[in-house]
Coordinates of C-alpha atoms and ligand atoms in Angstrom, one line a residue:
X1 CA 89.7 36.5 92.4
X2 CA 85.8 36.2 92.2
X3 CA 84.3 35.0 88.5
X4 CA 81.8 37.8 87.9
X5 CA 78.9 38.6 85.6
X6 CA 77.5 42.0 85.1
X7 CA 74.5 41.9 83.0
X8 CA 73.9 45.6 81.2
X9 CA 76.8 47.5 80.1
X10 CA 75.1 51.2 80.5
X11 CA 76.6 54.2 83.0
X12 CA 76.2 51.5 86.1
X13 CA 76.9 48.1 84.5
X14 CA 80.3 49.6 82.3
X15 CA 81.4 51.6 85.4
X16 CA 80.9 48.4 87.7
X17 CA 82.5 46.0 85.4
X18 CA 85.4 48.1 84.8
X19 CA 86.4 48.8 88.4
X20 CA 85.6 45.3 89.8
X21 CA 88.0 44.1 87.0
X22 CA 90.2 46.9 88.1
X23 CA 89.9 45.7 91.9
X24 CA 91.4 42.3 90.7
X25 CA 88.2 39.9 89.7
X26 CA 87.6 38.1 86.6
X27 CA 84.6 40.2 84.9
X28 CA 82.2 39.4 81.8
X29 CA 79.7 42.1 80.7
X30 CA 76.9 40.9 79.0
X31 CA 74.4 43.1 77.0
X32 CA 71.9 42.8 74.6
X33 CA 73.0 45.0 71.6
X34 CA 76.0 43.1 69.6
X35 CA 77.0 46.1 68.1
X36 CA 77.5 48.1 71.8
X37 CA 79.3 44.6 72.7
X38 CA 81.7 44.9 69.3
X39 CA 82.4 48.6 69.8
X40 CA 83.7 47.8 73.6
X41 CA 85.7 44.7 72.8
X42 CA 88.1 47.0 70.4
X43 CA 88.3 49.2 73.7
X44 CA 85.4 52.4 72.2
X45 CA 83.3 53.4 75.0
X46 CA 79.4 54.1 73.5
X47 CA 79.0 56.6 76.4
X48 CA 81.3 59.7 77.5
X49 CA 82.6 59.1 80.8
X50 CA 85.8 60.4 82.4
X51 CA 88.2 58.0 83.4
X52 CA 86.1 54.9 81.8
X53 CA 87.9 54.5 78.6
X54 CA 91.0 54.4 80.4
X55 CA 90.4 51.3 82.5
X56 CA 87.9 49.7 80.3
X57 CA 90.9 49.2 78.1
X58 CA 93.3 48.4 80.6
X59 CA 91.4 45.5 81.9
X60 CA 91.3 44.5 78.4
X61 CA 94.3 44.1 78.1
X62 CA 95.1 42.0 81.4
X63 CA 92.4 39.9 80.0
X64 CA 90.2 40.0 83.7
X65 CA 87.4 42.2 81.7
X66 CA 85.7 40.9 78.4
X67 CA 81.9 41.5 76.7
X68 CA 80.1 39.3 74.9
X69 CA 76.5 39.3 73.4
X70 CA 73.9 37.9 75.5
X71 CA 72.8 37.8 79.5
X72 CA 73.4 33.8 79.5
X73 CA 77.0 34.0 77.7
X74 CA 78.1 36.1 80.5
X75 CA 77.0 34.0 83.3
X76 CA 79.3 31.3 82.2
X77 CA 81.0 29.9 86.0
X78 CA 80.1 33.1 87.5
X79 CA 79.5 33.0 91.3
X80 CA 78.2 36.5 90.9
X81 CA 75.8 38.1 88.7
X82 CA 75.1 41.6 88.9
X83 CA 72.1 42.8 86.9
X84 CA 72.7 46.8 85.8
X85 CA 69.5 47.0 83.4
X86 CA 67.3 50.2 82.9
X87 CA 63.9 50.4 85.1
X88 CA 62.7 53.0 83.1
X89 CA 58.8 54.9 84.5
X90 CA 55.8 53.7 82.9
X91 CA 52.9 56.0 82.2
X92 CA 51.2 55.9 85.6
X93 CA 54.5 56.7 87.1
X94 CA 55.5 53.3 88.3
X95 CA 58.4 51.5 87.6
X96 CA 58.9 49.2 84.2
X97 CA 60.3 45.9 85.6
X98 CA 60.1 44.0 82.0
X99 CA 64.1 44.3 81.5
X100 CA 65.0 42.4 84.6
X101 CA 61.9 40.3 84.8
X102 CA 63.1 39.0 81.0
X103 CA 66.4 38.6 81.6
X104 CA 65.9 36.9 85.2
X105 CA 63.5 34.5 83.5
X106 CA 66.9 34.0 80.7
X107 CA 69.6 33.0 82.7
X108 CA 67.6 31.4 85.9
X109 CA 67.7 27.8 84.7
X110 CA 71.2 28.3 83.6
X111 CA 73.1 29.5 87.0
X112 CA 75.5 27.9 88.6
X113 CA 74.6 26.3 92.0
X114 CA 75.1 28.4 94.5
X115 CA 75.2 31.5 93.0
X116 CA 74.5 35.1 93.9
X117 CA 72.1 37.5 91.7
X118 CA 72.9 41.0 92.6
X119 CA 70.6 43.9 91.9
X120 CA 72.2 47.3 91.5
X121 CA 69.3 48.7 89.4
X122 CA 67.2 50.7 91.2
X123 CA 64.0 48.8 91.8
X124 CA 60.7 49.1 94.0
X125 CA 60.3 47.7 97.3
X126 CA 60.0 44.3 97.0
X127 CA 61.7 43.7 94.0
X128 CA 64.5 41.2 95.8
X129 CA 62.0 39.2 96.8
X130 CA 60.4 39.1 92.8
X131 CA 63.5 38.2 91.6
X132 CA 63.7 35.3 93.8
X133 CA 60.5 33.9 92.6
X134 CA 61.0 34.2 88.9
X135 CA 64.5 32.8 89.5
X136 CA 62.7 30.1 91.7
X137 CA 65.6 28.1 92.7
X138 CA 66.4 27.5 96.2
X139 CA 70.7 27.4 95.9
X140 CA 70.6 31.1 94.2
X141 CA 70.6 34.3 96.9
X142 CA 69.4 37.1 95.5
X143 CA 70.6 40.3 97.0
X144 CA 70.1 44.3 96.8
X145 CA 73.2 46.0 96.4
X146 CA 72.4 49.5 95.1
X147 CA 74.4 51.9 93.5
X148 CA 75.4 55.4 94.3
X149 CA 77.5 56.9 91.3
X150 CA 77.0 59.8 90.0
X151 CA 77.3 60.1 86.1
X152 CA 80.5 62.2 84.9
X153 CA 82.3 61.0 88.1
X154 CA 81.3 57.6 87.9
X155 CA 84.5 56.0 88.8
X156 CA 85.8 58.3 91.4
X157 CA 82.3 57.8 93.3
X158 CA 82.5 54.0 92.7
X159 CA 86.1 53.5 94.3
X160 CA 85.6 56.0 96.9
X161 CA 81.8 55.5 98.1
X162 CA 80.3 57.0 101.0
X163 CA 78.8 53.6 101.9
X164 CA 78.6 50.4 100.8
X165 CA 74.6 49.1 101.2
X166 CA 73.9 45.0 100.8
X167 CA 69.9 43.9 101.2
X168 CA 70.1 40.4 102.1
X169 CA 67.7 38.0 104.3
X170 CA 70.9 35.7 104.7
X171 CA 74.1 37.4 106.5
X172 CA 76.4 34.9 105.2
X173 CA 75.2 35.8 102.0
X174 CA 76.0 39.6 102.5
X175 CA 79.3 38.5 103.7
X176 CA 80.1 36.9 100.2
X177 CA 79.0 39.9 98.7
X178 CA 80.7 42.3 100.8
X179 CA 83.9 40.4 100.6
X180 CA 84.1 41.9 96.7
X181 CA 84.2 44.9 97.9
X182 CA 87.5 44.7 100.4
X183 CA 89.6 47.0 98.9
X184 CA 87.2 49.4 99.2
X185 CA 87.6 50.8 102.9
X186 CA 84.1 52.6 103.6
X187 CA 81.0 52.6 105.9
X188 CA 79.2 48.7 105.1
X189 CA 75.5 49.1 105.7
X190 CA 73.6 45.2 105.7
X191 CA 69.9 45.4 105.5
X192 CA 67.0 43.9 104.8
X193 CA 66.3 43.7 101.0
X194 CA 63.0 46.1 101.3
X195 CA 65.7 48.9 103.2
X196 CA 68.1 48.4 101.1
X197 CA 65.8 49.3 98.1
X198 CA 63.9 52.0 99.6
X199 CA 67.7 53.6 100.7
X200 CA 68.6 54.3 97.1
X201 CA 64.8 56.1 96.5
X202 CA 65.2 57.7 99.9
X203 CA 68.9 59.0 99.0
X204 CA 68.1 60.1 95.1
X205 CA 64.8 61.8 96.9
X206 CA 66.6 63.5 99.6
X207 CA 69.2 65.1 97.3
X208 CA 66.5 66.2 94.7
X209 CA 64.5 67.6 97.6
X210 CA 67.7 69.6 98.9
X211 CA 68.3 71.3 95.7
X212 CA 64.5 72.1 95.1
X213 CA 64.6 73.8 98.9
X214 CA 67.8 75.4 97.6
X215 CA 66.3 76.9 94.2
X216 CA 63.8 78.3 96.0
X217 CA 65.9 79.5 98.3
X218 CA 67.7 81.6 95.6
X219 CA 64.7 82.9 93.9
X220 CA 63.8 84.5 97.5
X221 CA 67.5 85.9 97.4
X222 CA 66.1 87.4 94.3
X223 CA 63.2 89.3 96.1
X224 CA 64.9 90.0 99.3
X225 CA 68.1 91.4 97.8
X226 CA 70.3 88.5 99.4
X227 CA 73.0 86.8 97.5
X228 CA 72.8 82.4 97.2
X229 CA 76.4 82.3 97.3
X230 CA 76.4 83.8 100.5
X231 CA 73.4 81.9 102.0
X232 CA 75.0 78.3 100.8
X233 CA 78.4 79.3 101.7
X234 CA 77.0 80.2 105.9
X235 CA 74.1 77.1 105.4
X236 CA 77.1 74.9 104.2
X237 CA 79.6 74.7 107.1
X238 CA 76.8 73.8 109.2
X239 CA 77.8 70.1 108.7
X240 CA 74.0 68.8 109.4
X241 CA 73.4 70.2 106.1
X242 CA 77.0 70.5 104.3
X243 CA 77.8 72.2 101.1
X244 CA 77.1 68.7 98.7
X245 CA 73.9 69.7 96.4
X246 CA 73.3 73.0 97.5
X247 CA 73.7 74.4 94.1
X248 CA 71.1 76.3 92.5
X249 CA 70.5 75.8 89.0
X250 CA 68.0 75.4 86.6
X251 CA 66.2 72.7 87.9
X252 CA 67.6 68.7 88.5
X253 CA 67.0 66.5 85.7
X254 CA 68.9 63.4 84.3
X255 CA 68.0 59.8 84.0
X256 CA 67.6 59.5 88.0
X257 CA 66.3 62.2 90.5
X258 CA 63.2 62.7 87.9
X259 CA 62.4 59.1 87.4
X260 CA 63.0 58.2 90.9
X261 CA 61.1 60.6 92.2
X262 CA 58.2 59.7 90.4
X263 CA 58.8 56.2 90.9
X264 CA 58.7 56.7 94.9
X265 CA 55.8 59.4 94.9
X266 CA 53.9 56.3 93.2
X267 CA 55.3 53.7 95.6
X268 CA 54.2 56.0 98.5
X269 CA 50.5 56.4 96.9
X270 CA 50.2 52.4 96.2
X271 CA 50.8 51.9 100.3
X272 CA 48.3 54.7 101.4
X273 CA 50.6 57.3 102.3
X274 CA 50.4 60.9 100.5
X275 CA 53.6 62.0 99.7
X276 CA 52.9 65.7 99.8
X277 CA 57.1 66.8 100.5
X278 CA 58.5 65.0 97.7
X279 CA 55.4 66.2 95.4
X280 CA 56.0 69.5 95.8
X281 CA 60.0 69.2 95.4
X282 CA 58.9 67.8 91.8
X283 CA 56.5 70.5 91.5
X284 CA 59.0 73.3 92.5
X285 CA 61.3 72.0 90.4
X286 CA 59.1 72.2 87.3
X287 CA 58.1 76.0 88.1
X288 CA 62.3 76.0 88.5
X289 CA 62.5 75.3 84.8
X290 CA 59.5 78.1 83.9
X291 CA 61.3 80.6 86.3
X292 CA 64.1 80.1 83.7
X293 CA 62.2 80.3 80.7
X294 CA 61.0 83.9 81.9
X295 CA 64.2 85.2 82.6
X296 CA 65.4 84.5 79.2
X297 CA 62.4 85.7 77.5
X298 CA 62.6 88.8 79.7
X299 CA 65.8 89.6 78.0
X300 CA 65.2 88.3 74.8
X301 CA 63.3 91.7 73.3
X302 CA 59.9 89.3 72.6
X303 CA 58.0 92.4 71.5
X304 CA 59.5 92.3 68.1
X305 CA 57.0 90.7 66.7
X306 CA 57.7 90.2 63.1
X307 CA 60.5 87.7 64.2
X308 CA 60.9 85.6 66.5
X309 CA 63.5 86.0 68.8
X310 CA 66.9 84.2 68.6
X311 CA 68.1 83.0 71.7
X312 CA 71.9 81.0 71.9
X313 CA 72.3 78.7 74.6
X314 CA 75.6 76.9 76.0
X315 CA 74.9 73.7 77.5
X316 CA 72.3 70.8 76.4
X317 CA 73.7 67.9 78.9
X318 CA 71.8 67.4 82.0
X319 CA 74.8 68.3 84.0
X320 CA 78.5 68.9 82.6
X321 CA 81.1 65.8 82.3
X322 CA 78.4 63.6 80.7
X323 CA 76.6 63.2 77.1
X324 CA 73.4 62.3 78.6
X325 CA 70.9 64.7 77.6
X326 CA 67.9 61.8 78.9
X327 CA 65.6 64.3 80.8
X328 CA 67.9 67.4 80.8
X329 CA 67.1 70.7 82.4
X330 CA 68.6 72.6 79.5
X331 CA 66.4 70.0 77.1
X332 CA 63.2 70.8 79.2
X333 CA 63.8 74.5 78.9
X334 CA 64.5 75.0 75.2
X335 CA 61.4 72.7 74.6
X336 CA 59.3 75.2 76.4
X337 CA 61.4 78.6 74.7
X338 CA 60.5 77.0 71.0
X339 CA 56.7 76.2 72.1
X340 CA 56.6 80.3 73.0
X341 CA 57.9 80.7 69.6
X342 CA 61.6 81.7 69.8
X343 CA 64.5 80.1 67.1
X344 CA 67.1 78.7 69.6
X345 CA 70.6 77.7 68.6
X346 CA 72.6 75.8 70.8
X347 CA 76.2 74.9 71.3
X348 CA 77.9 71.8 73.3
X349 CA 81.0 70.7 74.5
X350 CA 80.2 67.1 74.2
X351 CA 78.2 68.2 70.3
X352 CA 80.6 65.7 68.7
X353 CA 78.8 62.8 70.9
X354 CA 75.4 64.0 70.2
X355 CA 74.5 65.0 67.0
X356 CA 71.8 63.6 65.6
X357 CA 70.1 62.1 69.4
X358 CA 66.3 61.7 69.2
X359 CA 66.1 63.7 72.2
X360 CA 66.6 66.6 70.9
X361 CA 63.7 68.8 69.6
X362 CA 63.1 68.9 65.9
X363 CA 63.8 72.4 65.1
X364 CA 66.7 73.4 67.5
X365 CA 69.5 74.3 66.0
X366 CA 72.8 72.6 67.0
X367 CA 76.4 74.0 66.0
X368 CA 79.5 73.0 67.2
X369 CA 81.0 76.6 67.4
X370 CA 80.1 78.4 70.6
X371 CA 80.5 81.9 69.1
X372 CA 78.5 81.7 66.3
X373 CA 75.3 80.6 67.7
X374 CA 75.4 84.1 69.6
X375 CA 75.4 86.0 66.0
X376 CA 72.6 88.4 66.5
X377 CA 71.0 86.5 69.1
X378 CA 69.4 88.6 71.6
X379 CA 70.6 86.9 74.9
X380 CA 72.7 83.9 75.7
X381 CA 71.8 81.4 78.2
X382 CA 74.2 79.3 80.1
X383 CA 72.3 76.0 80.9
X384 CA 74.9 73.0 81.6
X385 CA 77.8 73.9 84.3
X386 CA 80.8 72.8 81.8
X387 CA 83.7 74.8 83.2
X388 CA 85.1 75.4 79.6
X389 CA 82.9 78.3 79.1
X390 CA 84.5 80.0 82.0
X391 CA 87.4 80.6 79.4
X392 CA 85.4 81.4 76.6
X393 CA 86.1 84.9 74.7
X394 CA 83.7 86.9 76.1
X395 CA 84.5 89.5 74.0
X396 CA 83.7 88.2 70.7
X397 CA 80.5 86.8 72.8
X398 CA 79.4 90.2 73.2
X399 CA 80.3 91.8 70.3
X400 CA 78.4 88.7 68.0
X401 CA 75.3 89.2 70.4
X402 CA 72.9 91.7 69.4
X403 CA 72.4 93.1 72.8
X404 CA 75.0 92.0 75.2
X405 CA 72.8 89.7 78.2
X406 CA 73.7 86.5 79.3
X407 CA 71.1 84.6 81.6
X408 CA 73.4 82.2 83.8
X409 CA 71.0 79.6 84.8
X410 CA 73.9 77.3 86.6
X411 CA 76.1 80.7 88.8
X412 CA 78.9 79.4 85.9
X413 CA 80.5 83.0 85.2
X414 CA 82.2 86.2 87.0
X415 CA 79.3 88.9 87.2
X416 CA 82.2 91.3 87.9
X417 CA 84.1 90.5 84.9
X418 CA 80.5 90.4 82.6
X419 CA 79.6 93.3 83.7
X420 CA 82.9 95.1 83.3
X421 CA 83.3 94.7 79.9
X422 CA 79.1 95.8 79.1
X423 CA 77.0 92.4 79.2
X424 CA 74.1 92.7 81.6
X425 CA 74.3 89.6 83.8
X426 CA 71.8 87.4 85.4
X427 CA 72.4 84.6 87.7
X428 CA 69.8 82.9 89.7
X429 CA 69.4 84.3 93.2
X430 CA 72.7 86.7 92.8
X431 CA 72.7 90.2 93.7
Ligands
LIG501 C1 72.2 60.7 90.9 C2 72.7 60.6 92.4 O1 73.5 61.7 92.8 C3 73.6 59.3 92.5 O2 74.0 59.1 93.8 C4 72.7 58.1 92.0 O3 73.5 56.9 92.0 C5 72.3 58.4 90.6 O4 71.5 59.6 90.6 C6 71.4 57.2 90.2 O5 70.4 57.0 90.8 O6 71.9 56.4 89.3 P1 73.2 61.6 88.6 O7 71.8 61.6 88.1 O8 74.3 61.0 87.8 O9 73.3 61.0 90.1 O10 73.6 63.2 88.8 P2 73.7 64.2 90.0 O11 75.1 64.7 90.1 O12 73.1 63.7 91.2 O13 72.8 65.4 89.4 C7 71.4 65.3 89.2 C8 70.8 66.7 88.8 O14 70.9 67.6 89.9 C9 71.5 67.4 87.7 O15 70.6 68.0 86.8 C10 72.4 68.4 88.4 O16 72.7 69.5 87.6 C11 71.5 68.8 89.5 N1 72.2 69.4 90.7 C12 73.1 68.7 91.4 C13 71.9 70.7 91.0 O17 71.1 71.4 90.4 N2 72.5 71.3 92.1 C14 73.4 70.6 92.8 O18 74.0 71.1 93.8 C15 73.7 69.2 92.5

């Protein structure tokens, strides 16, 4: 049993805590916000995450997981310190450091000897080597160690990762922080801190750049009468490329692939090199987003012009199995339907988690009953994959709708089916 600290109790630093409790340490989370820290201790997650809630309280219970207020309460006798804090993008595109560079200059003097910092936040290159200088005490290592979950399958990804990747100029070091990890039977990748950094940017790059070639992939299906189904389901079993992101959709969005794209286009241009791929998978992705907007105001009858026209959409998560709507496909497009003028009324499973969220624009209407944000609506756009609206009565869909059209922006529903019973159906890059 190691005595850990996770400093940051967000998607990465709950998630962590949690299942390094679970895996049979001794874990204190400490964050900032008292009232996030009281809401935990009674077992009440502030985020929607399957699974979480479950072992969160759990590990309360067995006493090896407890929060408390404060980066320097949490360190108390911990040999490990994971810092889990936002890097959000500054203006330029770079990356804000002030959350780690604050809370590294808080608990330095108050370590214990000999222990490790580990970073999981995802940081430029160079960053290890940062921390070690505003920590500026030669018995603490400071290691990159980071972190490949995905939000809404947080837990599943952390106990069954692809790899396990640990930056560290001192093996032994790595060793330590490997050995946390032994229950965890996966590929163990030790680097130097810079690779270790630049592999998280590299990965989150990669996969972004995988579904922008695969939206544009289905918007040729679209001109040249092919079917994206088909054309991932033959590129898929081709295991150099496999079927893992190969979704089309409305665009990729959330609180990573956007900001960590920008963050490594702006790396790339401070050490001379012109990252020309990745700026163009940002830039398809934002005509991705516009490509969606004209489809729905294709359908949406635009030419009455004495109202504007009332568009329902399902969906305002970036993705389904989360409540995070930070930079959300379905966000970006209703911003851009209202500034063409149209009244949009939305609907979402996870409504009861987001009501009154800054993030959403001013006059979009939210409702927490699917059907009746399609009253006389003139199309319905399906912009967050949750698999609920598969069983949704289509029926009463079609018969609230004032024309029957339903623009799936995420291949959700059966255009068989749709069709049958009189919507016109439109996917993205289906026949
Ligand atoms: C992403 C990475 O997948 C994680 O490995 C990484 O740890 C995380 O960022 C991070 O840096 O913290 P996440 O943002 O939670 O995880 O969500 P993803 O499942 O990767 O989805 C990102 C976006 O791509 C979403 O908008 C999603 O709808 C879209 N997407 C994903 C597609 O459009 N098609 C696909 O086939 C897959």
């Amino acid at each position: 049993m190691k005595k850990i600290a996770i400093i940051g109790t967000g998607y990465v630093g709950l998630t962590t805590g949690a299942y390094l409790a679970h895996l049979g340490h001794q874990v204190c989370c400490g964050d900032i916000s008292a009232e996030k820290i009281q809401l935990l201790n009674q077992g009440k997650l502030p985020i929607f995450e399957p699974g979480l809630e479950k072992i969160v309280k759990e590990e309360l219970s067995t006493k090896r997981l407890s929060f408390v207020v404060g980066a320097t309460n949490a360190i108390k006798e911990a040999e490990f310190i994971f810092l889990c804090l936002p890097t959000p993008t500054k203006e330029d595109g770079s990356v804000d450091m002030s959350f780690i560079e604050a809370v590294c200059k808080e608990i330095g003097p108050a370590l214990e000897s000999e222990a490790v910092v580990i970073n999981k936040s995802t940081v430029p290159i160079g960053s290890t080597k940062k921390i070690e200088e505003i920590i500026n005490r030669s018995d603490i290592s400071v290691v990159s160690n980071p972190e490949f979950l995905r939000e809404g399958s947080a837990i599943y990804d952390s106990l069954n990762p692809d790899r396990i990747v640990i930056g560290s100029q001192d093996p032994e070091v790595a060793m330590r922080v490997a050995s946390l990890y032994k229950s965890i039977h996966t590929a163990l990748v030790i680097t130097s801190p810079a690779s270790a950094e630049l592999i998280k940017y590299a990965s989150n790059a990669f996969l972004a750049t995988k579904i922008s070639f695969v939206n544009s992939i289905a918007n040729l299906c679209e001109s040249a009468g092919a079917d994206i189904k088909e054309v991932t389901l033959g590129m898929g079993y081709d295991r150099r490329i496999g079927f893992e992101f190969l979704k089309p959709g409305p665009g990729w969005g959330g609180s990573c692939f956007p900001k960590d794209t920008k963050a490594l286009i702006s790396i790339a241009d401070k050490l001379d090199y012109d990252f020309e791929l990745l700026k163009q998978a940002v830039k398809t992705n934002d005509l991705q987003y516009e490509k969606i907007v004209q489809k729905i105001l294709n359908n949406s009858n635009v030419s009455t012009k004495d109202s504007p026209p009332k568009i329902a959409v399902w969906g305002l998560t970036f993705k389904a199995q989360t409540d995070d709507l930070r930079d959300s496909p379905s966000l970006n497009i209703i911003n851009m339907l209202i500034s063409k003028g149209a009244e949009v009324h939305s609907f979402d499973p996870q409504i009861s988690f987001i009501p009154a969220s800054h993030l959403l624009p001013v006059s979009l209407i939210v409702s927490d009953d699917p059907y009746e944000i399609c009253k006389e609506a003139s199309v319905l756009a399906i912009l967050t994959e949750w698999d609920e609206f598969r069983r949704y009565d289509f029926e009463k869909v079609r018969d609230f709708l004032e024309s029957p059209q339903i623009i799936d922006a995420r291949n959700l529903l059966d255009p068989i089916v749709l069709r049958k019973i009189g919507f016109k159906y439109e996917g993205v890059g289906l026949l």
